[in-house]
Coordinates of C-alpha atoms and ligand atoms in Angstrom, one line a residue:
Chain A
M10 CA 72.7 151.6 100.0
T11 CA 73.8 149.9 103.0
V12 CA 72.2 149.7 106.4
K13 CA 73.5 148.9 109.9
V14 CA 72.3 145.6 111.4
S15 CA 72.9 144.6 114.9
M16 CA 72.1 141.4 116.8
S17 CA 73.4 139.0 119.4
V18 CA 75.0 135.9 118.0
N19 CA 76.1 133.1 120.4
G20 CA 76.0 135.5 123.3
K21 CA 78.1 138.2 121.6
P22 CA 76.8 141.5 120.3
V23 CA 77.7 141.8 116.6
S24 CA 76.9 144.4 113.9
G25 CA 77.7 145.1 110.3
E26 CA 77.0 147.3 107.3
V27 CA 75.0 145.2 104.8
E28 CA 72.9 145.9 101.8
E29 CA 69.2 145.8 102.6
R30 CA 68.7 142.7 100.5
T31 CA 71.3 140.7 102.4
L32 CA 70.0 137.4 103.5
L33 CA 70.6 136.4 107.2
V34 CA 72.7 133.4 106.1
S35 CA 75.0 135.7 104.1
F36 CA 75.4 138.0 107.0
I37 CA 76.3 135.0 109.3
R38 CA 78.7 133.3 106.7
E39 CA 80.2 136.3 105.0
T40 CA 80.2 139.2 107.4
L41 CA 80.5 137.3 110.7
R42 CA 82.6 134.5 109.0
L43 CA 80.7 131.8 110.9
T44 CA 80.7 129.2 108.2
G45 CA 79.2 126.3 110.2
T46 CA 75.8 127.4 109.0
H47 CA 75.6 125.9 105.5
V48 CA 73.7 126.8 102.3
G49 CA 72.4 123.6 100.7
C50 CA 69.6 124.7 98.4
D51 CA 69.1 128.4 98.9
T52 CA 65.4 127.9 98.4
A53 CA 64.1 127.0 101.9
Q54 CA 63.8 123.4 101.3
C55 CA 66.8 121.6 102.9
G56 CA 67.3 123.2 106.3
A57 CA 71.1 123.3 106.1
C58 CA 71.0 127.0 107.1
T59 CA 68.9 126.5 110.2
V60 CA 69.8 128.8 113.1
V61 CA 67.9 129.6 116.3
M62 CA 66.4 133.1 116.5
D63 CA 64.9 134.2 119.7
G64 CA 64.4 130.6 120.7
R65 CA 62.9 129.4 117.4
A66 CA 64.6 127.3 114.7
V67 CA 64.4 129.3 111.3
K68 CA 65.9 129.0 107.9
S69 CA 68.5 131.8 107.5
C70 CA 68.4 131.5 103.7
N71 CA 64.8 132.5 103.5
M72 CA 64.9 135.8 105.6
L73 CA 66.7 139.1 105.5
A74 CA 69.4 140.0 107.9
M75 CA 67.3 143.0 108.8
Q76 CA 64.5 140.7 110.1
A77 CA 66.9 139.6 112.7
E78 CA 67.7 143.1 113.9
G79 CA 67.9 143.1 117.7
A80 CA 67.4 139.4 117.9
E81 CA 69.3 136.8 119.8
L82 CA 70.8 134.1 117.5
V83 CA 72.4 130.8 118.1
T84 CA 74.4 129.1 115.4
I85 CA 76.1 125.7 115.4
E86 CA 79.2 127.4 116.7
G87 CA 77.4 128.6 119.8
I88 CA 76.0 125.3 121.3
A89 CA 79.0 123.5 122.8
E90 CA 80.3 124.5 126.2
P91 CA 83.1 127.1 126.3
D92 CA 85.6 124.2 127.2
G93 CA 84.7 122.5 124.0
T94 CA 82.5 119.9 125.6
L95 CA 79.9 119.0 122.9
H96 CA 76.2 119.8 123.3
P97 CA 74.3 116.6 124.2
M98 CA 72.7 116.7 120.6
Q99 CA 76.2 116.9 119.0
E100 CA 77.4 114.1 121.3
A101 CA 74.4 111.9 120.4
F102 CA 75.1 112.5 116.6
R103 CA 78.8 111.5 117.3
Q104 CA 77.9 108.4 119.3
H105 CA 75.2 107.2 116.9
H106 CA 77.1 108.1 113.6
G107 CA 74.3 110.6 112.7
L108 CA 76.5 112.0 110.0
Q109 CA 78.2 110.9 106.8
C110 CA 79.5 113.8 104.8
G111 CA 78.4 116.2 107.5
F112 CA 76.9 118.8 105.2
C113 CA 73.5 118.7 106.6
T114 CA 74.6 118.2 110.2
P115 CA 74.6 121.8 111.5
G116 CA 71.2 122.3 110.4
M117 CA 70.0 118.8 111.6
V118 CA 71.5 119.4 115.0
I119 CA 69.8 122.8 115.4
S120 CA 66.5 121.6 114.2
A121 CA 66.7 118.6 116.4
I122 CA 67.3 120.7 119.5
D123 CA 64.1 122.7 118.6
L124 CA 62.2 119.4 118.0
L125 CA 63.1 118.2 121.5
K126 CA 62.4 121.6 123.1
N127 CA 58.8 121.3 121.7
T128 CA 58.4 117.5 121.9
P129 CA 60.6 116.3 124.9
N130 CA 59.9 112.6 124.5
P131 CA 59.2 111.9 120.8
T132 CA 58.3 108.6 119.3
E133 CA 60.4 107.5 116.4
R134 CA 57.5 108.4 114.1
E135 CA 57.3 111.9 115.6
I136 CA 61.0 112.4 115.0
R137 CA 60.8 111.4 111.4
E138 CA 57.7 113.6 110.8
Q139 CA 58.9 116.6 112.6
L140 CA 62.4 116.6 110.9
D141 CA 60.7 117.3 107.6
G142 CA 62.3 120.7 107.3
N143 CA 65.8 119.1 106.9
L144 CA 67.1 117.0 104.1
C145 CA 70.2 114.7 104.3
R146 CA 71.6 114.2 100.8
C147 CA 73.5 111.2 102.1
T148 CA 70.1 109.8 103.3
G149 CA 71.5 108.9 106.7
Y150 CA 68.2 109.3 108.3
H151 CA 68.1 106.1 110.4
N152 CA 71.1 107.2 112.6
I153 CA 70.0 110.8 112.7
V154 CA 66.7 109.6 114.2
K155 CA 68.6 107.2 116.6
A156 CA 70.7 110.1 117.7
I157 CA 67.8 112.4 118.4
A158 CA 65.9 109.7 120.3
A159 CA 69.1 109.2 122.5
A160 CA 69.6 112.9 123.0
A161 CA 66.0 113.1 124.3
Q162 CA 67.4 111.2 127.4
T163 CA 70.5 113.4 127.8
G164 CA 69.1 117.0 127.8
G165 CA 69.3 117.4 124.0
G166 CA 66.5 120.0 123.8
V167 CA 68.1 122.5 126.1
L168 CA 70.3 125.4 124.8
R169 CA 72.9 127.0 127.2
R170 CA 71.9 130.4 126.0
Chain B
M17 CA 67.3 139.5 94.5
Y18 CA 66.9 143.0 93.2
S19 CA 67.7 145.7 95.6
F20 CA 65.1 147.6 97.6
K21 CA 64.7 149.9 100.5
Y22 CA 63.8 148.4 103.9
Q23 CA 61.8 149.9 106.7
L24 CA 60.4 148.7 110.0
A25 CA 56.8 149.9 110.3
K26 CA 56.2 151.9 113.4
S27 CA 52.4 151.7 113.1
V28 CA 49.7 150.0 110.9
A29 CA 48.5 153.4 109.9
D30 CA 52.1 154.5 108.7
A31 CA 52.7 151.2 106.9
S32 CA 49.3 151.5 105.2
A33 CA 49.8 155.1 104.1
F34 CA 53.3 154.4 102.8
V35 CA 52.2 151.3 100.7
A36 CA 49.1 153.1 99.4
K37 CA 51.3 155.9 98.2
N38 CA 54.1 153.9 96.8
S39 CA 52.6 151.4 94.4
D40 CA 55.8 149.2 94.1
A41 CA 56.2 149.0 97.9
K42 CA 55.2 145.7 99.6
L43 CA 54.5 144.6 103.1
L44 CA 56.8 142.0 104.7
A45 CA 55.4 139.6 107.3
G46 CA 57.3 136.3 107.9
G47 CA 58.8 136.6 104.4
Q48 CA 58.3 132.8 103.8
S49 CA 56.6 133.4 100.5
L50 CA 57.7 136.9 99.7
I51 CA 61.5 136.4 100.1
A52 CA 61.5 133.3 98.0
T53 CA 59.7 135.0 95.1
M54 CA 62.0 138.0 95.3
K55 CA 65.0 135.6 95.2
L56 CA 63.6 134.2 92.0
R57 CA 63.2 137.8 90.7
L58 CA 59.5 137.1 90.3
S59 CA 58.8 140.1 92.5
Q60 CA 60.7 143.4 92.5
P61 CA 59.4 145.7 95.2
S62 CA 60.8 149.2 95.6
D63 CA 60.4 149.1 99.3
L64 CA 59.6 146.5 102.0
V65 CA 57.7 147.7 105.0
D66 CA 58.3 145.1 107.7
L67 CA 55.3 144.5 110.0
G68 CA 57.5 142.5 112.3
A69 CA 57.6 145.0 115.2
L70 CA 53.8 145.7 115.5
A71 CA 52.9 143.8 118.7
E72 CA 49.2 144.7 118.3
L73 CA 49.0 142.4 115.1
R74 CA 50.2 139.4 117.2
G75 CA 48.1 137.1 119.5
I76 CA 45.2 134.8 119.8
K77 CA 41.9 135.7 121.6
V78 CA 38.9 133.6 122.3
A79 CA 35.7 135.5 123.1
G80 CA 32.4 133.8 123.3
N81 CA 32.1 131.7 120.1
T82 CA 34.9 133.4 118.1
V83 CA 38.6 132.8 117.8
T84 CA 40.5 135.9 116.6
I85 CA 44.0 135.6 115.5
G86 CA 46.2 138.5 114.9
A87 CA 47.6 138.8 111.4
M88 CA 51.3 138.5 112.5
T89 CA 50.6 135.4 114.6
R90 CA 53.0 132.7 113.4
H91 CA 51.7 129.2 112.3
A92 CA 53.7 127.5 115.1
E93 CA 51.8 129.7 117.7
V94 CA 48.4 128.8 116.2
A95 CA 49.5 125.0 116.2
A96 CA 50.6 125.1 119.8
S97 CA 47.8 127.3 121.2
A98 CA 45.9 125.4 123.9
E99 CA 43.0 127.8 123.2
V100 CA 42.8 127.1 119.5
K101 CA 43.1 123.4 120.1
K102 CA 40.2 123.5 122.4
A103 CA 38.0 125.8 120.4
I104 CA 38.7 124.7 116.8
P105 CA 41.1 121.7 116.9
A106 CA 40.9 121.4 113.1
L107 CA 42.5 124.9 112.8
A108 CA 45.3 124.0 115.1
S109 CA 46.1 120.8 113.2
L110 CA 45.9 122.7 109.9
A111 CA 48.6 125.2 111.2
W112 CA 50.6 122.3 112.3
S113 CA 50.4 120.8 108.8
I114 CA 52.0 123.8 107.1
G115 CA 55.5 123.4 105.6
D116 CA 57.9 122.4 108.2
R117 CA 59.0 123.6 111.7
Q118 CA 61.2 126.3 110.4
V119 CA 58.5 127.7 108.0
R120 CA 55.9 127.5 110.8
N121 CA 58.3 129.5 113.1
M122 CA 58.4 132.4 110.7
G123 CA 55.1 132.3 108.5
T124 CA 52.1 134.2 109.6
I125 CA 48.3 133.8 109.1
G126 CA 48.1 137.3 107.7
G127 CA 50.8 136.6 105.1
S128 CA 49.3 133.3 104.0
V129 CA 45.7 134.7 103.7
A130 CA 46.9 137.9 101.9
H131 CA 49.2 135.9 99.6
N132 CA 46.4 133.4 98.7
D133 CA 48.6 130.8 97.1
P134 CA 46.4 128.3 95.2
A135 CA 47.9 125.5 97.4
A136 CA 48.0 127.2 100.7
D137 CA 46.2 125.7 103.7
Y138 CA 44.7 128.6 105.6
P139 CA 42.4 129.9 102.8
S140 CA 40.4 126.7 103.1
A141 CA 39.8 127.1 106.8
V142 CA 38.9 130.8 106.4
L143 CA 36.3 129.9 103.6
A144 CA 34.9 126.8 105.2
L145 CA 34.5 128.3 108.8
D146 CA 33.0 131.4 107.3
A147 CA 35.6 133.6 108.9
T148 CA 35.9 137.3 108.8
V149 CA 39.1 139.0 107.6
T150 CA 39.6 142.3 109.4
T151 CA 41.7 145.0 107.9
N152 CA 42.8 148.4 108.9
K153 CA 39.8 149.7 106.9
R154 CA 37.0 147.3 107.1
K155 CA 35.7 143.7 107.7
I156 CA 35.6 141.3 104.8
A157 CA 33.5 138.0 104.8
A158 CA 35.4 135.0 103.6
D159 CA 33.0 134.5 100.7
Q160 CA 34.0 138.0 99.4
F161 CA 37.8 137.8 100.1
F162 CA 39.4 135.2 97.8
K163 CA 39.1 136.5 94.3
G164 CA 41.4 134.4 92.2
M165 CA 45.0 133.0 91.9
Y166 CA 47.1 135.0 94.3
E167 CA 44.3 137.6 94.2
T168 CA 42.1 139.0 97.1
A169 CA 39.8 141.7 97.8
L170 CA 42.6 143.7 99.5
E171 CA 43.1 147.2 98.1
P172 CA 46.5 148.9 97.8
G173 CA 47.7 149.8 101.2
E174 CA 45.1 147.7 103.0
I175 CA 46.6 145.6 105.8
I176 CA 45.0 142.5 107.4
T177 CA 45.0 143.0 111.2
S178 CA 43.3 139.8 112.2
V179 CA 41.1 136.9 111.1
S180 CA 38.1 135.8 113.2
F181 CA 36.8 132.3 113.1
P182 CA 33.4 131.4 114.5
C183 CA 33.7 128.1 116.4
P184 CA 32.0 125.3 114.5
K185 CA 30.0 122.4 116.0
R186 CA 32.5 120.0 114.2
A187 CA 35.1 120.5 111.6
A188 CA 38.2 118.7 110.1
Y189 CA 40.8 119.4 107.5
M190 CA 42.3 116.7 105.3
K191 CA 45.3 117.4 103.1
F192 CA 47.0 115.3 100.5
K193 CA 50.4 116.8 100.7
N194 CA 53.0 117.3 98.0
P195 CA 55.8 115.2 99.8
A196 CA 58.5 117.6 98.8
S197 CA 56.9 121.1 99.4
R198 CA 54.2 120.0 101.9
Y199 CA 51.8 122.3 100.1
A200 CA 48.4 120.8 99.4
I201 CA 47.9 118.9 96.2
V202 CA 44.3 118.8 97.4
G203 CA 43.1 119.9 100.8
V204 CA 39.5 119.8 101.9
F205 CA 38.2 121.6 105.0
V206 CA 34.6 120.5 106.2
A207 CA 32.8 122.6 108.8
D208 CA 29.4 122.0 110.4
T209 CA 28.4 125.2 112.0
G210 CA 25.2 123.6 113.5
K211 CA 23.1 125.6 111.0
A212 CA 24.9 124.8 107.8
V213 CA 27.8 122.8 106.4
R214 CA 30.5 124.4 104.4
V215 CA 33.1 122.6 102.2
A216 CA 36.2 124.4 101.0
V217 CA 38.8 123.0 98.6
T218 CA 42.3 124.2 98.3
G219 CA 45.3 123.1 96.0
A220 CA 43.0 121.7 93.3
A221 CA 42.2 125.0 91.4
P222 CA 43.7 128.4 90.8
C223 CA 41.8 129.7 93.9
V224 CA 40.1 128.0 97.0
F225 CA 36.5 127.2 96.3
R226 CA 33.3 125.8 97.9
V227 CA 31.4 122.7 96.7
A228 CA 27.7 123.5 96.9
E229 CA 26.5 119.9 96.1
M230 CA 28.6 118.5 98.9
E231 CA 27.4 121.1 101.3
K232 CA 23.8 120.3 100.4
A233 CA 24.2 116.6 100.8
L234 CA 26.1 117.0 104.2
S235 CA 23.4 119.4 105.6
A236 CA 20.9 116.6 104.9
K237 CA 23.1 113.9 106.4
F238 CA 26.6 114.5 107.9
A239 CA 28.3 111.3 107.0
P240 CA 31.2 110.3 104.6
E241 CA 28.8 108.3 102.3
S242 CA 26.9 111.6 101.6
V243 CA 29.8 112.8 99.6
A244 CA 31.1 109.5 98.3
S245 CA 29.4 109.8 94.9
I246 CA 29.8 113.5 94.4
A247 CA 32.6 114.4 91.9
V248 CA 33.8 117.9 91.2
P249 CA 34.1 118.2 87.4
E250 CA 37.8 118.2 86.3
K251 CA 37.4 121.2 84.0
G252 CA 39.2 124.2 85.4
L253 CA 41.1 122.1 87.9
N254 CA 45.0 122.5 88.1
S255 CA 47.0 120.0 85.9
D256 CA 50.7 120.0 86.5
L257 CA 53.7 117.7 87.0
H258 CA 52.4 116.9 90.6
A259 CA 48.9 115.7 89.6
K260 CA 46.7 115.9 86.5
A261 CA 43.2 117.4 86.8
D262 CA 41.3 114.1 86.8
Y263 CA 43.5 112.9 89.7
R264 CA 42.8 116.1 91.6
A265 CA 39.1 115.7 91.0
H266 CA 39.3 112.2 92.4
L267 CA 41.3 113.4 95.4
I268 CA 38.7 116.0 96.3
T269 CA 36.0 113.4 96.9
V270 CA 38.4 111.2 98.8
M271 CA 39.6 114.0 101.1
A272 CA 36.1 115.2 101.6
K273 CA 35.0 111.7 102.8
R274 CA 38.1 111.6 105.1
A275 CA 37.4 115.0 106.5
V276 CA 33.8 114.2 107.3
A277 CA 34.9 110.9 109.0
A278 CA 37.4 112.8 110.9
A279 CA 34.9 115.5 112.0
L280 CA 32.3 113.0 113.3
Ligands
LIG27 C1 59.5 125.4 102.3 C2 58.1 126.1 102.5 C3 57.0 125.2 102.6 C4 55.7 125.8 102.7 N1 54.7 125.0 102.8 C5 53.4 125.6 102.9 C6 52.3 124.7 103.1 O1 52.4 123.4 103.3 N2 51.1 125.3 103.3 C7 50.9 126.6 103.2 O2 49.8 127.1 103.3 N3 52.0 127.4 103.1 C8 53.3 126.9 103.0 N4 54.3 127.8 102.9 C9 54.1 129.3 102.8 C10 54.1 129.8 104.3 O3 52.9 129.4 104.9 C11 54.1 131.3 104.3 O4 54.4 131.7 105.6 C12 52.9 132.1 103.9 O5 52.4 131.7 102.7 C13 53.2 133.6 103.8 O6 53.2 134.1 105.2 P1 54.4 135.1 105.5 O7 54.0 135.6 106.9 O8 55.6 134.4 105.4 O9 54.1 136.3 104.5 P2 55.1 137.0 103.5 O10 56.0 136.1 102.7 O11 55.9 138.1 104.3 O12 54.1 137.8 102.7 C14 53.3 137.2 101.6 C15 52.4 138.3 101.0 O13 51.4 138.8 101.8 C16 51.5 140.1 102.0 N5 51.2 140.4 103.4 C17 51.8 139.9 104.5 N6 51.1 140.2 105.6 C18 50.1 141.1 105.3 C19 49.1 141.7 106.0 N7 48.9 141.7 107.3 N8 48.1 142.4 105.3 C20 48.2 142.5 103.9 N9 49.1 141.8 103.2 C21 50.1 141.1 103.8 C22 52.9 140.6 101.6 O14 53.1 141.8 101.1 C23 53.2 139.5 100.5 O15 52.7 139.9 99.2 C24 55.6 127.2 102.7 C25 56.7 128.1 102.5 C26 58.0 127.5 102.5 C27 59.2 128.4 102.4
LIG28 S1 69.9 126.5 102.3 FE1 68.3 127.2 103.5 S2 66.9 125.7 103.5 FE2 68.4 125.0 102.1
LIG29 S1 75.4 113.6 106.1 FE1 75.7 114.2 104.1 S2 74.0 115.5 103.7 FE2 73.5 114.5 105.5

């Protein structure tokens, strides 16, 4: 059986026919073809699939698409300005070389925005502790932490939407 | 994941009646435990009844000496609540220690207490603070609620609506985390109500439990040294790749000492 699911993604209303067991991440990647949201572990450990739902960072591999019915989602594709100017968090990751292979990066950036939203001026220790829902297989944590600290000074905790 | 039918509950009464009638149906709260077990095909519900839209199950109220938390209140909301931080700081910091930010943004207190994972954090607070679990049918005292591994006093179709915590005189929770999952390898919640001291241990055994000997010693003198030489026997404690039973037994005493010190 399929059901209709509708939500807003990056400011646009979207909907699709999905099986009831469809995970939110599958809806985002396979139905909407927004492949910036990654699947690293598929077991709620790594955070590569993190998206913002109604203002909160969540792991889209550990919830049903139906749980996002009517919600407002922001994915990595939706955080830059319409003219392509990077979000301050993306810019900080670029400046501070906060990525190596880049696989964990979409989830890191989204989680880091949520981190700064809740803790606007974190210490280095707070950044490390509060990034515990995201793993970097390249272990590039030093520069990720530097990028987040820098983004705290440039509005990195604010989403346009 | 096996397929199932999904429905969004319109009321607690409807959800309860449906799950009572359909023995393979399950309630869905944040899904942070349930979806994972379904993905592993350890659980195969026929239907999921999503409690997500029931606003009456969400929210934090402080009245007199009691903090009441709605079942669908998320861990992040409890951790950030100024009222909880003021009334029972140990409870707010426990909520903050659960999993990671994304899990705390979805997982709920009702789901955690109903699931009764042997390594979950909330059961220790419910038991040590002598909380009351309120369902759509009755009120259940903490001592009667947790029955065994993933087992509670909840009957088919019974829905937790809230959990009420009496404010203690002082309390603290100390958790030795599994560094990968952040679940408790051993967590000890110590609460001094003013009249009695209660000590609850999670992570160490198949189900959260109290340590009568520590409670007695702390009632006589509330100080870390009171529990320093009290060891819980390792028989019956969990032994797995994360920690053997003797190590867990050792950790219970260490975490209890630290919790008392933190509560002082
Ligand atoms: C990566 C990760 C790390 C985690 N780390 C920790 C940790 O460190 N400590 C910890 O304690 N937990 C941890 N958890 C578990 C997390 O706290 C869950 O949120 C919690 O165990 C279940 O809450 P839920 O709202 O997600 O419930 P669900 O998964 O939706 O439901 C769990 C069970 O409870 C039942 N249920 C739900 N609500 C009710 C209700 N109101 N009445 C009756 N039955 C109900 C459901 O039918 C189901 O059987 C972790 C989870 C993940 C994915
Ligand atoms: S893919 Fe979701 S947490 Fe790893
Ligand atoms: S940059 Fe490669 S996984 Fe993080």
